[in-house]
PDB file of C-alpha atoms in Angstrom:
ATOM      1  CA  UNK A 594    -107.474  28.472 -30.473  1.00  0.00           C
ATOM      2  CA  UNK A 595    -105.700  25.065 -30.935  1.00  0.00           C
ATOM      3  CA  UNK A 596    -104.060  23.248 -28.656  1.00  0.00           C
ATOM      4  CA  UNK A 597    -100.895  23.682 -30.540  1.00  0.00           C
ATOM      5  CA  UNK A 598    -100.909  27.049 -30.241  1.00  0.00           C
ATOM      6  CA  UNK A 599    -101.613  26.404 -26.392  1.00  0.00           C
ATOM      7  CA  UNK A 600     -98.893  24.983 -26.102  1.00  0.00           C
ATOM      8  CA  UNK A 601     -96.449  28.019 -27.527  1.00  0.00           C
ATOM      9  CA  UNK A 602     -97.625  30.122 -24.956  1.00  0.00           C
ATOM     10  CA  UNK A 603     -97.689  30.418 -20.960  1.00  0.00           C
ATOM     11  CA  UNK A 604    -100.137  31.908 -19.234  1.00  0.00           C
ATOM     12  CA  UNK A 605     -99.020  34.345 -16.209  1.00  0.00           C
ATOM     13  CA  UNK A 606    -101.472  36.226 -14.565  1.00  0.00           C
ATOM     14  CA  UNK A 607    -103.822  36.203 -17.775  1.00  0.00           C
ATOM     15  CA  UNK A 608    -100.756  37.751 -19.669  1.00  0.00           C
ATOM     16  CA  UNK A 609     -99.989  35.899 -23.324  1.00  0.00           C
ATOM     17  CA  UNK A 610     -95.966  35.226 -23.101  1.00  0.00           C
ATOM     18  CA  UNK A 611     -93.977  34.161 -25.306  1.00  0.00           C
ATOM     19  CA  UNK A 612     -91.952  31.012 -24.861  1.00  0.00           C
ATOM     20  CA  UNK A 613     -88.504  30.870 -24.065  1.00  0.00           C
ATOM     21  CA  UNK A 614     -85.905  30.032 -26.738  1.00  0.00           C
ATOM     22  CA  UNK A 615     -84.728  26.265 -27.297  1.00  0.00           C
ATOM     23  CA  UNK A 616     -81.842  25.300 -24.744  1.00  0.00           C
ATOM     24  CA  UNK A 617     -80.564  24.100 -28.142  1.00  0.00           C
ATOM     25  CA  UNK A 618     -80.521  27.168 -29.585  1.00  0.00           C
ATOM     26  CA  UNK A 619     -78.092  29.715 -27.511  1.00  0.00           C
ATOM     27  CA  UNK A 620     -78.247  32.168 -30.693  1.00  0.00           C
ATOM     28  CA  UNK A 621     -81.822  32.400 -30.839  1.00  0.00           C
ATOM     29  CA  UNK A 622     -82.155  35.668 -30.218  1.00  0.00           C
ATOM     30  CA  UNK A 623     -83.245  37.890 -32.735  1.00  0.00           C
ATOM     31  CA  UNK A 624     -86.599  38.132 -34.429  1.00  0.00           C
ATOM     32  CA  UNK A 625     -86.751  36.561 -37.156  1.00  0.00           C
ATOM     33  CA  UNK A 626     -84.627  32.988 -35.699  1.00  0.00           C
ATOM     34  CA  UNK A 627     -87.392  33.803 -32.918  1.00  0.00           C
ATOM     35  CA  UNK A 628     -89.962  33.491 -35.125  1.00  0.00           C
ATOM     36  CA  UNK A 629     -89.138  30.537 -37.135  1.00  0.00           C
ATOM     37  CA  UNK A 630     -88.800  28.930 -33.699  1.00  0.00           C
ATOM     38  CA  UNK A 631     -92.408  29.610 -33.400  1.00  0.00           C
ATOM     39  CA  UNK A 632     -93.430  28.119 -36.995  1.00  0.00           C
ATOM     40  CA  UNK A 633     -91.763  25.177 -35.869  1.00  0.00           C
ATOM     41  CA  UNK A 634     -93.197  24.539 -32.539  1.00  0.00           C
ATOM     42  CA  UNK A 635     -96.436  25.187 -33.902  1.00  0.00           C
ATOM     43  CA  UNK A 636     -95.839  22.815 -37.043  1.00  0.00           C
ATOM     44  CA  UNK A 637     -94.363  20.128 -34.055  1.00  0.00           C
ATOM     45  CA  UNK A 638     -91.375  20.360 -35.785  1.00  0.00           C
ATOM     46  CA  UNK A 639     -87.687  19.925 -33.317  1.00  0.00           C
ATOM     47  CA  UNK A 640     -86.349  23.575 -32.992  1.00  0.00           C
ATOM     48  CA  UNK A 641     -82.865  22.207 -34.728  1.00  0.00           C
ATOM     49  CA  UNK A 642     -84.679  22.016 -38.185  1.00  0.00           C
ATOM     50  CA  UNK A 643     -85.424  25.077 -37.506  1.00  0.00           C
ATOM     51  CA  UNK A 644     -82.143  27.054 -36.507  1.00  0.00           C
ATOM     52  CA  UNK A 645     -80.153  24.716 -38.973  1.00  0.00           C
ATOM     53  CA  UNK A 646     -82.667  26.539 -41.676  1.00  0.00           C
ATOM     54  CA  UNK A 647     -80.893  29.866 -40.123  1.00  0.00           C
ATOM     55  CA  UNK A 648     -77.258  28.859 -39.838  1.00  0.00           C
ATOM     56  CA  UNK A 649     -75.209  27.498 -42.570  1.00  0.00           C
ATOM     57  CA  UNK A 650     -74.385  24.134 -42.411  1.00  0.00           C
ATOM     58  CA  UNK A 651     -71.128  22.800 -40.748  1.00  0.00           C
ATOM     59  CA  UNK A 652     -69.617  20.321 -43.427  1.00  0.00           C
ATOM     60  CA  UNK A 653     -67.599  18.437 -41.147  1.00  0.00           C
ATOM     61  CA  UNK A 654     -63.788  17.096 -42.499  1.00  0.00           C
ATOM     62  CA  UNK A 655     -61.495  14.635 -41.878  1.00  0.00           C
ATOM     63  CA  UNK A 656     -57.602  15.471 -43.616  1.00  0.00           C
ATOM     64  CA  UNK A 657     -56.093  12.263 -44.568  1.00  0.00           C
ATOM     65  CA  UNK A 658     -52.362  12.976 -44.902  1.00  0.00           C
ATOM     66  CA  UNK A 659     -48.653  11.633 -43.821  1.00  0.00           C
ATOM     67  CA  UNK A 660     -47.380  15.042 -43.817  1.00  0.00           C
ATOM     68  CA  UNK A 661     -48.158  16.888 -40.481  1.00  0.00           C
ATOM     69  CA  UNK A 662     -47.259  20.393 -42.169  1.00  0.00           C
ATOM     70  CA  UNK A 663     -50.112  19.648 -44.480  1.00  0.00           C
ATOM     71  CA  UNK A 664     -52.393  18.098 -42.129  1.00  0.00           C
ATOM     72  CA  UNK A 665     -51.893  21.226 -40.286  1.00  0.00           C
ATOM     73  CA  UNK A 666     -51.599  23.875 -42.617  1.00  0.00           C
ATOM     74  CA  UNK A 667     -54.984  22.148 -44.256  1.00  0.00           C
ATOM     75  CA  UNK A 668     -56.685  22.761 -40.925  1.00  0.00           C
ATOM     76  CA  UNK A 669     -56.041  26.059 -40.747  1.00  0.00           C
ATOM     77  CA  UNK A 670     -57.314  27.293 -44.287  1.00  0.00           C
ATOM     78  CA  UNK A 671     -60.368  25.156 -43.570  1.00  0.00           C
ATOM     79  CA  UNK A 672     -61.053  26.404 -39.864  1.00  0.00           C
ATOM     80  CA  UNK A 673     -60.797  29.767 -41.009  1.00  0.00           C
ATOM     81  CA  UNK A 674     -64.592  29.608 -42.419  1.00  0.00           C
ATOM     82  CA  UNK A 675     -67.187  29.188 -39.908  1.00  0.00           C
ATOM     83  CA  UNK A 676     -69.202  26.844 -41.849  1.00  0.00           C
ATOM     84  CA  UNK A 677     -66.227  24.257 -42.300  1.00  0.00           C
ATOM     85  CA  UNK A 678     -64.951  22.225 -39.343  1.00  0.00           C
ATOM     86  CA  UNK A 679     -62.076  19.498 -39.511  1.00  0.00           C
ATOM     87  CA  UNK A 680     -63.223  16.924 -36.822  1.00  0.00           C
ATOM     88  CA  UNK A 681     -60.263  14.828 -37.239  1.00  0.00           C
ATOM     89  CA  UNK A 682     -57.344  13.314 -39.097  1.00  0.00           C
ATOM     90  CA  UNK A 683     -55.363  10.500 -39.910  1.00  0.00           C
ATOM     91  CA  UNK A 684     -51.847   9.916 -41.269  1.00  0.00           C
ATOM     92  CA  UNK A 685     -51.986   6.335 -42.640  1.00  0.00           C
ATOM     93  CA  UNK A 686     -54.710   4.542 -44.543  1.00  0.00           C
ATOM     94  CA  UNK A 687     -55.594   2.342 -41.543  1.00  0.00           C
ATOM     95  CA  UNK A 688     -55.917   5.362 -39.427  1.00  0.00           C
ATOM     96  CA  UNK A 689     -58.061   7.058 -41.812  1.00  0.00           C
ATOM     97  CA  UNK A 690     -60.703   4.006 -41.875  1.00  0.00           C
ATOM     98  CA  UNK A 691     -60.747   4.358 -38.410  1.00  0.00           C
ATOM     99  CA  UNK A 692     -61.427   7.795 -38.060  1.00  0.00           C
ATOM    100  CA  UNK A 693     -63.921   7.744 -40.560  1.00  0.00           C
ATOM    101  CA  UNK A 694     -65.967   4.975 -38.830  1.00  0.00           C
ATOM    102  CA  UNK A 695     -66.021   6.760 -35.622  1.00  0.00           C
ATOM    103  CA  UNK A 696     -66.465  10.264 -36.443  1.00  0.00           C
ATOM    104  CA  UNK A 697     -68.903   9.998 -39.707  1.00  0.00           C
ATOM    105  CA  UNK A 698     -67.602  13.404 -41.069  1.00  0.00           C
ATOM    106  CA  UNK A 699     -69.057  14.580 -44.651  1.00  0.00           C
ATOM    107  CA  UNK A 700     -65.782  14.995 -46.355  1.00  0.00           C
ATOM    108  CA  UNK A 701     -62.580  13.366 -46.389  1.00  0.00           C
ATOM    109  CA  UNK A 702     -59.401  14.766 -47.875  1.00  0.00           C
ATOM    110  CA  UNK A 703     -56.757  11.766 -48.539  1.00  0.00           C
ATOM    111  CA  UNK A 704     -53.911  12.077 -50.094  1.00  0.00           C
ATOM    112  CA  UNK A 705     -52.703   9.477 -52.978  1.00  0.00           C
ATOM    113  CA  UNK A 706     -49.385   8.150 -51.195  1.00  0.00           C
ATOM    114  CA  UNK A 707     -49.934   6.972 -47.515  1.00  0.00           C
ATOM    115  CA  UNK A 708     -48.360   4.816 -45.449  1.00  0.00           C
ATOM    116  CA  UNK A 709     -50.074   1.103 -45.333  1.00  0.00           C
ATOM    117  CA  UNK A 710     -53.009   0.961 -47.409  1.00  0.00           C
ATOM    118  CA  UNK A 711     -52.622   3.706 -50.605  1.00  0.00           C
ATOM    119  CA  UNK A 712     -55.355   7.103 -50.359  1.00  0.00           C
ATOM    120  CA  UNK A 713     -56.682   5.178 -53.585  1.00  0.00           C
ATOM    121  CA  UNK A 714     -58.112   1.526 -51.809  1.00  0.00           C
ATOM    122  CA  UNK A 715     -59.235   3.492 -48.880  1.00  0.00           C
ATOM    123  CA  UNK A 716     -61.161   5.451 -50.978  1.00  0.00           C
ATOM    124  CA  UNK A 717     -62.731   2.573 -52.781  1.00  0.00           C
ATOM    125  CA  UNK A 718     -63.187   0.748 -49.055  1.00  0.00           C
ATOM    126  CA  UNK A 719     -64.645   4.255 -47.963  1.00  0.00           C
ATOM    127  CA  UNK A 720     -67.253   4.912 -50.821  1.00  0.00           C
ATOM    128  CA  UNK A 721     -68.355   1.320 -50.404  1.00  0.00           C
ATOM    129  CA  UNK A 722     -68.914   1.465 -46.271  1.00  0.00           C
ATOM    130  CA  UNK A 723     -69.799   4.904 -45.476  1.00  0.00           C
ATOM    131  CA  UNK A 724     -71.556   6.184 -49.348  1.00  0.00           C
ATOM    132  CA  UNK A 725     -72.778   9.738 -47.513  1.00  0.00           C
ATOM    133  CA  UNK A 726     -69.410  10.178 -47.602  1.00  0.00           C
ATOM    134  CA  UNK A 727     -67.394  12.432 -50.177  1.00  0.00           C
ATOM    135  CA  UNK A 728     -63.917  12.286 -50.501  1.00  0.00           C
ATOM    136  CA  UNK A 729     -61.891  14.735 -52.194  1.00  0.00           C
ATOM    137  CA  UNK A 730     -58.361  13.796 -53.237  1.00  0.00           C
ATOM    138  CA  UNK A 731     -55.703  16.312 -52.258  1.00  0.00           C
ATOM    139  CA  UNK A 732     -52.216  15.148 -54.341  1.00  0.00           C
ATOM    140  CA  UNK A 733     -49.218  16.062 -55.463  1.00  0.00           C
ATOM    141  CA  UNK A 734     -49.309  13.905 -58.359  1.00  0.00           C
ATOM    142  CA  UNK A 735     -51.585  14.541 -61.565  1.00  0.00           C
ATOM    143  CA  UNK A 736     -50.849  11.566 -63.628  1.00  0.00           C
ATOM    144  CA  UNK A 737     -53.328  10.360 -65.771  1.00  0.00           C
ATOM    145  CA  UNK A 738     -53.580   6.797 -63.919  1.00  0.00           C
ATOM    146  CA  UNK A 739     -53.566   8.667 -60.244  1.00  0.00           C
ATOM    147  CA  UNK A 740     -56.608  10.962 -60.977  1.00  0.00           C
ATOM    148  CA  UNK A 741     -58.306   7.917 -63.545  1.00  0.00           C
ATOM    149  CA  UNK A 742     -57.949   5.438 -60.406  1.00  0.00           C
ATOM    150  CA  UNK A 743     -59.062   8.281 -57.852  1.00  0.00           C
ATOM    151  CA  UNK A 744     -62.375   8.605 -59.571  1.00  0.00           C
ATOM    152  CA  UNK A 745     -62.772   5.099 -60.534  1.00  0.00           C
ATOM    153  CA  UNK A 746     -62.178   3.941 -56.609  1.00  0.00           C
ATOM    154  CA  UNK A 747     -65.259   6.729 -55.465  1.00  0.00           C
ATOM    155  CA  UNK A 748     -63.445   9.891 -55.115  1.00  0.00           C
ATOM    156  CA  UNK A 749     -66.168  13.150 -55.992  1.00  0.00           C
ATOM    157  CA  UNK A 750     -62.926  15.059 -57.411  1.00  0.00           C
ATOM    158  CA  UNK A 751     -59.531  15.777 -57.625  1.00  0.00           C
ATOM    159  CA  UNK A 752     -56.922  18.661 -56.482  1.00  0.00           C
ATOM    160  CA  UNK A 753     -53.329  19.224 -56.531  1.00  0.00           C
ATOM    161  CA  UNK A 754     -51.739  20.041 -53.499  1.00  0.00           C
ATOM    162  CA  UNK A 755     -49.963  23.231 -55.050  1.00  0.00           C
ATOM    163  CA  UNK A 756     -53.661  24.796 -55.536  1.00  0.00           C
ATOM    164  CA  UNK A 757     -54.428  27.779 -53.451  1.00  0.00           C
ATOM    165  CA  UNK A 758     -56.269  27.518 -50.290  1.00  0.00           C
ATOM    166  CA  UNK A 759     -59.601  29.037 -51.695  1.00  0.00           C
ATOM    167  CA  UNK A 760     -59.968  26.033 -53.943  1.00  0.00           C
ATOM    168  CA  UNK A 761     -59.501  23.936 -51.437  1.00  0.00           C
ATOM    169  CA  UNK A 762     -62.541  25.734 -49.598  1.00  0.00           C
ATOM    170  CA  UNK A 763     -64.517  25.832 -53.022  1.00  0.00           C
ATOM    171  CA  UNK A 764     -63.933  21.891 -53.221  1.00  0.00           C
ATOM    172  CA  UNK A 765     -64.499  20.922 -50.146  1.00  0.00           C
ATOM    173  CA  UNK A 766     -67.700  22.806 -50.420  1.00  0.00           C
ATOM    174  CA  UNK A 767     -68.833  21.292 -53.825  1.00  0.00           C
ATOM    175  CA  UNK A 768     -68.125  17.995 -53.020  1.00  0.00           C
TER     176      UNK A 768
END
């Protein structure tokens, strides 16, 4: 017997037990999360590589927007899947760099047409200072020179604001 496997079990009263679940891990209750726990710990592996292996993956938002009803109405299509979670937003482009550089989400909707800097240089300024993050434009404009300068400045893709809310999920997703 190693001394890894020592390790994954307590002795009490010559009785092989198993050990408790990760504090980390609340869900980490049925058998086979259980025993991927197990792998883990015996691999030395942290139990969240583990249980993210289980869960889907949270892609984590931030809705760039000077409309609040959008803003809003964004964050409520997205929060209705459990594996998406808006973490912030931002009505200007200042705001947005802000937000961005303190939260570190994985996406970022922006809008073309903010207040201050345009949805298109923060884009560029955002691809340049943070490239693990993808931004998606959300518009209501699909000229040529909009979605040509979007993609030029970083952007991973391009939707109209008038598309329904499941390609919004979809994008946000693929991005």
């Amino acid at each position: 017997e190693s001394a890894t496997s020592r390790q994954l079990f307590r002795s009490h009263r010559g009785r092989a037990l198993r050990p408790a679940a990760p504090r980390s891990a609340p869900f980490a209750t049925d058998r086979s999360t259980y025993a991927l726990w197990v792998i883990c710990a015996s691999l030395q592996l942290p139990a969240r590589v583990a249980l993210l292996t289980m869960e889907p993956e949270v892609i984590r938002v931030v809705v760039v927007d000077d409309h609040a009803l959008h803003r809003d109405g964004t964050r409520q299509i997205l929060e209705a899947h459990p594996d998406l979670q808006v973490v912030g937003d931002a009505d200007s482009g200042e705001i947005a760099l802000a937000v961005v550089n303190q939260l570190h989400p994985d996406v970022v909707l922006m809008d073309i047409r903010l207040p201050g800097i345009n949805g298109i240089e923060v884009t560029r300024q955002l691809t340049r200072d943070h490239p693990d993050v993808r931004v998606l434009m959300v518009s209501a404009y699909d000229e040529d020179e909009y979605v040509r300068g979007a993609l030029e400045a970083g952007a991973a893709g391009y939707l109209r604001k008038t598309a329904p809310g499941k390609e919004l999920v979809q994008a946000v997703r693929a991005v």
